[in-house]
């Protein structure tokens, strides 16, 4: 067969994924799953606006603007800028992930580290929105492409051997690229064969290293994944060639990036059940690494219950399983990005201010003398009981030693926003409104926007949403 000849069908795991991307129908998706997806879309839109004000996002916006492209297909959310679809996807992906406030895939297997799989919306949603604007897709098409992309990204992340993450890959940049490619392929209406090509091109671009956590390059991973997914689908549409077995091949993604994969986690499981339904996707209550959230929630409750003051505390010991310090690597942070991956800061700021929102995660706050002093009171390490609880949760045990000799303890395995303790619709909308406000938008438009997003499948065009966020 000639290299550019298309086979009658695509075989193997990559073929299964491609068939799913092409054949999924919104009417077959349970209404509960559709609602959960729309909640994450709403969350992502708010975060894109808030994140557009971050220093890293502004650098990206300047870079994209410097191209002076006459093609202005899609909006850089939160700004007046427009750009070709792939570059808008890049900028919006960076913005959504800039504050590390975006949703997180959860895992259930004991060897699949809970909370450490991928951030699905940051790479997938920007790809869908960019193509959706260019092709003037209706809300149902946008929702379907988003659902398909998130499902592929999360199942790929769930399936790959945990070595992938442990060795340093950032799955938002790797599995996220494949999910963005799947979403873009669906939004463009590609065939199953073209979709397999798009997945292969995406997989060859999949990248991201966790050593960059606590820097602007972490959100760059999400933006680059969105950009790469759009590019992959566009090239496939034009007839670009690639392997059609990229996921399962001996020299393919799972083998090269992880050393293997669990077929039971992905084969025959796309949409059965949807990841949004089981095991679920968590929406963050704090703009920090998700691994901090169980401890933050438990400690915050303790602070309020005991009316704790910083001058009463002698020492705070925080213990978790061994995987959590492997991600929360900044023990004495000196900027806002490091603070997001610092258990010590997250505990300290709750003790001092009894809140930990976007206004607390700034360079100025992190470097305040009182904050740095309390950070020094926090010891963060592995706890044997938390380790024994398994890696399919984020068990965090906290002991507070007071200067009067008393000792207080608390613990939690799951944080607010997780499927075990979800945000209400009102709490989610309040987060969305606060993100709009942080991004310089009037909160008054937020409730109307939320209504539109939660009825996305009924909209004739997504411009009625995007237009209010530019």
Short mmCIF file of C-alpha atoms in Angstrom, two decimals, residues 47-61 91 94-100 216 219 336-337 340 358 438-439:
data_model
loop_
_atom_site.label_atom_id
_atom_site.label_comp_id
_atom_site.label_asym_id
_atom_site.label_seq_id
_atom_site.Cartn_x
_atom_site.Cartn_y
_atom_site.Cartn_z
CA UNK A 47 -9.90 30.73 34.95
CA UNK A 48 -8.91 31.81 31.44
CA UNK A 49 -10.04 35.35 32.27
CA UNK A 50 -8.33 35.41 35.68
CA UNK A 51 -5.19 33.77 34.32
CA UNK A 52 -4.96 36.23 31.43
CA UNK A 53 -3.73 38.76 34.01
CA UNK A 54 -0.83 36.60 35.16
CA UNK A 55 2.70 37.58 34.25
CA UNK A 56 3.28 34.40 32.27
CA UNK A 57 0.07 34.82 30.27
CA UNK A 58 0.96 38.42 29.45
CA UNK A 59 4.32 37.30 28.09
CA UNK A 60 2.53 34.75 25.90
CA UNK A 61 0.03 37.37 24.73
CA UNK A 91 -2.55 31.49 24.98
CA UNK A 94 -1.55 28.96 29.45
CA UNK A 95 -4.10 31.30 31.02
CA UNK A 96 -6.38 28.52 32.29
CA UNK A 97 -3.47 26.75 33.99
CA UNK A 98 -1.59 29.91 35.05
CA UNK A 99 -3.00 30.02 38.57
CA UNK A 100 -3.10 26.24 39.05
CA UNK A 216 5.74 29.76 34.15
CA UNK A 219 1.16 26.39 32.47
CA UNK A 336 3.59 32.95 43.92
CA UNK A 337 4.29 30.08 41.50
CA UNK A 340 1.33 26.86 44.71
CA UNK A 358 -5.96 34.51 44.19
CA UNK A 438 -9.88 39.22 39.31
CA UNK A 439 -9.55 39.47 35.52
#
